[in-house]
Amino acid sequence: DTGVSQDPRHKITKRGQNVTFRCDPISEHNRLYWYRQTLGQGPEFLTYFQNEAQLEKSRLLSDRFSAERPKGSFSTLEIQRTEQGDSAMYLCASSLFVNQPQHFGDGTRLSIL
Amino acid sequence: GQQLNQSPQSMFIQEGEDVSMNCTSSSIFNTWLWYKQDPGEGPVLLIALYKAGELTSNGRLTAQFGITRKDSFLNISASIPSDVGIYFCAGLNQGGKLIFGQGTELSVKP
């Protein structure tokens, strides 16, 4: 049984560059979530998908951020024109249904130079 | 907005001691979850609580869902070095998103 998989694990980029992260949820999980975690804090919700439909976006998700889940399986999170404040751990989670526990991947650590 | 307050923020204990940490909320949640996170890794689910008053165990871990649905606690008995990490409580809101506390950092001295 494979868990949630995220790629890459680490990304270092210069300010102003675009970055894209990928998340592969647990097979057959309908719900996929993206969270952001900064040092010393708990994860904060960014957005989630029910199959391929993006159902909610947090106010944390500025218009430089876009997420997709084109076939209801894997998801991508893209950040355009990265800023220093985007440095964080980006976590993906999935669950079978809406009120089921969410299982997390190991995250993508983004560092902006 | 919904917020969770975890206490204590950090704990330093001796191996073999019992540990207790709690989480309170200004809002009601119908599901409470406890996660553990090691450095550089994602949170790992420890215990899920679905009913007010529910007491659930997972090995040396015991968690309770408060009657008011606004609080939860986690106990770890007979701590061991691998219990070191950051423990997060999280409430699952109606929309299905998790609201996390700030975490309790546990250090265990052998």
Coordinates of C-alpha atoms in Angstrom, one line a residue:
Chain A
D1 CA 0.0 0.0 0.0
T2 CA 1.7 3.1 -1.2
G3 CA 1.1 6.4 0.7
V4 CA 0.9 9.9 -0.7
S5 CA 3.9 10.7 -2.8
Q6 CA 5.3 14.2 -3.5
D7 CA 7.9 15.3 -5.9
P8 CA 10.4 17.0 -5.7
R9 CA 11.3 16.7 -2.0
H10 CA 13.3 19.9 -2.2
K11 CA 13.3 22.8 -4.6
I12 CA 15.7 25.8 -4.5
T13 CA 14.9 28.6 -7.0
K14 CA 15.6 32.2 -7.5
R15 CA 13.0 34.8 -6.8
G16 CA 10.8 35.4 -9.8
Q17 CA 11.0 31.9 -11.2
N18 CA 8.0 29.6 -11.6
V19 CA 7.9 26.3 -9.8
T20 CA 5.6 23.3 -10.1
F21 CA 5.1 20.5 -7.5
R22 CA 3.4 17.1 -8.0
C23 CA 1.3 15.0 -5.6
D24 CA 0.2 11.4 -6.2
P25 CA -2.5 10.6 -3.6
I26 CA -3.3 7.2 -2.2
S27 CA -5.0 5.2 -4.9
E28 CA -8.8 5.5 -5.0
H29 CA -8.8 8.5 -2.6
N30 CA -11.3 11.0 -4.0
R31 CA -10.2 14.0 -2.0
L32 CA -6.8 15.7 -2.4
Y33 CA -5.7 18.6 -0.3
W34 CA -2.8 21.1 -0.4
Y35 CA -1.4 22.7 2.8
R36 CA 1.5 25.0 3.4
Q37 CA 3.6 24.9 6.5
T38 CA 6.2 27.4 7.7
L39 CA 8.7 26.9 10.4
G40 CA 7.2 26.4 13.9
Q41 CA 3.7 26.4 12.7
G42 CA 1.0 23.8 11.9
P43 CA 0.0 23.2 8.3
E44 CA -2.4 25.7 6.8
F45 CA -5.0 24.8 4.3
L46 CA -4.6 26.1 0.7
T47 CA -7.0 24.2 -1.5
Y48 CA -8.7 20.9 -2.1
F49 CA -10.2 18.7 -4.9
Q50 CA -13.0 16.3 -5.0
N51 CA -12.0 14.1 -7.9
E52 CA -11.0 16.6 -10.6
A53 CA -13.1 19.5 -9.3
Q54 CA -11.4 22.2 -7.2
L55 CA -13.9 23.0 -4.5
E56 CA -12.3 25.5 -2.3
K57 CA -9.4 27.9 -2.2
S58 CA -8.0 29.6 0.8
R59 CA -7.3 33.4 0.8
L60 CA -3.7 32.3 1.3
L61 CA -3.7 31.2 -2.3
S62 CA -2.9 34.4 -4.3
D63 CA -3.5 34.5 -8.0
R64 CA 0.2 33.5 -8.5
F65 CA -0.8 30.0 -7.3
S66 CA -2.7 27.5 -9.4
A67 CA -3.6 23.9 -8.7
E68 CA -4.9 21.2 -11.0
R69 CA -6.0 17.6 -10.8
P70 CA -6.7 16.9 -14.4
K71 CA -7.9 13.3 -14.3
G72 CA -8.9 13.1 -10.7
S73 CA -5.7 11.3 -9.8
F74 CA -2.4 13.2 -9.4
S75 CA -2.3 17.0 -8.7
T76 CA 0.1 19.8 -9.5
L77 CA 0.6 23.0 -7.6
E78 CA 2.3 25.8 -9.6
I79 CA 3.6 29.0 -8.1
Q80 CA 4.4 31.8 -10.7
R81 CA 6.9 34.6 -10.1
T82 CA 8.0 33.2 -6.7
E83 CA 8.6 35.6 -3.8
Q84 CA 10.7 35.2 -0.6
G85 CA 7.5 34.7 1.4
D86 CA 6.7 31.6 -0.6
S87 CA 9.5 29.7 1.1
A88 CA 7.7 26.9 3.1
M89 CA 7.0 23.2 3.1
Y90 CA 4.1 22.4 0.7
L91 CA 2.2 19.3 1.9
C92 CA -0.3 17.2 0.0
A93 CA -2.8 15.0 1.7
S94 CA -5.6 12.7 0.5
S95 CA -8.7 11.0 2.0
L96 CA -11.2 8.5 0.8
F97 CA -14.2 10.7 1.5
V98 CA -14.9 14.1 3.0
N99 CA -15.0 13.2 6.7
Q100 CA -12.3 10.6 6.6
P101 CA -8.8 11.2 8.1
Q102 CA -6.3 12.8 5.8
H103 CA -3.0 11.1 5.1
F104 CA 0.0 13.3 4.3
G105 CA 3.0 13.0 2.0
D106 CA 6.4 14.1 3.1
G107 CA 6.1 17.5 1.4
T108 CA 8.1 19.6 -1.0
R109 CA 10.5 22.0 0.8
L110 CA 10.7 25.3 -1.3
S111 CA 13.5 27.7 -0.7
I112 CA 13.6 31.0 -2.6
L113 CA 17.0 32.6 -3.0
Chain B
G1 CA -11.8 32.2 12.0
Q2 CA -11.3 28.8 13.6
Q3 CA -8.2 28.5 15.7
L4 CA -6.8 25.7 17.8
N5 CA -4.6 26.3 20.8
Q6 CA -2.2 23.6 21.9
S7 CA -0.4 23.4 25.1
P8 CA 2.3 23.1 26.2
Q9 CA 4.4 24.4 23.3
S10 CA 7.3 22.2 24.3
M11 CA 8.1 19.5 26.8
F12 CA 11.3 18.0 28.0
I13 CA 10.9 14.7 29.8
Q14 CA 12.8 11.7 30.9
E15 CA 12.5 8.4 29.2
G16 CA 9.8 6.3 30.8
E17 CA 7.7 9.2 31.9
D18 CA 4.1 9.8 30.9
V19 CA 3.2 12.8 28.8
S20 CA 0.0 14.8 28.4
M21 CA -0.8 17.5 26.0
N22 CA -4.1 19.2 25.0
C23 CA -5.8 21.2 22.4
T24 CA -8.7 23.7 22.8
S25 CA -10.8 25.4 20.2
S26 CA -13.1 28.4 19.9
S27 CA -15.3 26.3 17.6
I28 CA -17.0 22.9 17.6
F29 CA -15.5 20.1 15.6
N30 CA -17.1 16.8 14.8
T31 CA -13.8 15.0 14.2
W32 CA -10.5 15.5 16.0
L33 CA -7.2 14.1 14.8
W34 CA -3.7 13.8 16.3
Y35 CA -0.6 13.7 14.1
K36 CA 3.1 13.4 14.8
Q37 CA 5.7 15.1 12.6
D38 CA 9.4 14.3 12.4
P39 CA 11.9 16.8 10.9
G40 CA 11.7 17.0 7.2
E41 CA 8.7 14.6 6.9
G42 CA 5.0 15.0 6.7
P43 CA 2.5 14.6 9.6
V44 CA 1.7 11.0 10.4
L45 CA -1.8 10.2 11.7
L46 CA -1.8 8.8 15.2
I47 CA -5.4 8.8 16.3
A48 CA -8.8 9.9 14.9
L49 CA -11.8 10.7 17.2
Y50 CA -15.3 10.9 15.9
K51 CA -17.7 11.1 18.9
A52 CA -17.8 13.5 21.8
G53 CA -16.6 11.8 24.9
E54 CA -14.8 9.1 22.9
L55 CA -11.6 7.7 24.4
T56 CA -9.4 5.9 21.9
S57 CA -6.0 4.1 22.3
N58 CA -3.3 3.2 19.9
G59 CA -0.6 1.3 21.7
R60 CA 0.9 3.7 24.3
L61 CA -1.1 6.6 23.0
T62 CA -4.6 7.5 24.4
A63 CA -6.7 10.4 23.1
Q64 CA -10.0 11.8 24.2
F65 CA -12.6 13.9 22.3
G66 CA -14.0 16.4 24.8
I67 CA -17.7 16.4 25.7
T68 CA -18.1 20.0 24.5
R69 CA -16.5 19.1 21.2
K70 CA -14.1 22.0 21.7
D71 CA -11.2 20.2 23.1
S72 CA -9.1 17.0 23.0
F73 CA -6.1 15.6 24.9
L74 CA -3.4 13.1 24.0
N75 CA -1.5 11.0 26.5
I76 CA 1.7 9.0 25.9
S77 CA 2.6 6.5 28.5
A78 CA 6.1 5.2 29.3
S79 CA 7.8 7.5 26.7
I80 CA 10.7 6.2 24.6
P81 CA 13.3 8.1 22.6
S82 CA 11.5 7.6 19.3
D83 CA 8.5 9.5 20.7
V84 CA 10.6 12.7 20.0
G85 CA 8.9 15.0 17.5
I86 CA 6.1 17.5 17.1
Y87 CA 2.6 16.5 17.9
F88 CA -0.3 18.4 16.2
C89 CA -3.9 18.3 17.0
A90 CA -6.3 19.1 14.1
G91 CA -10.0 19.6 13.9
L92 CA -11.8 18.5 10.7
N93 CA -14.4 21.2 9.7
Q94 CA -17.6 20.8 7.8
G95 CA -16.0 21.4 4.5
G96 CA -13.5 18.7 5.1
K97 CA -10.4 20.8 5.7
L98 CA -8.1 20.4 8.7
I99 CA -7.5 23.2 11.1
F100 CA -4.2 22.6 13.0
G101 CA -2.9 23.7 16.3
Q102 CA 0.6 25.2 16.6
G103 CA 2.1 21.9 17.8
T104 CA 3.7 20.5 20.9
E105 CA 7.4 19.7 20.6
L106 CA 8.4 16.7 22.7
S107 CA 12.0 16.0 23.7
V108 CA 12.8 12.7 25.5
K109 CA 16.0 12.4 27.5
P110 CA 17.3 8.8 27.6

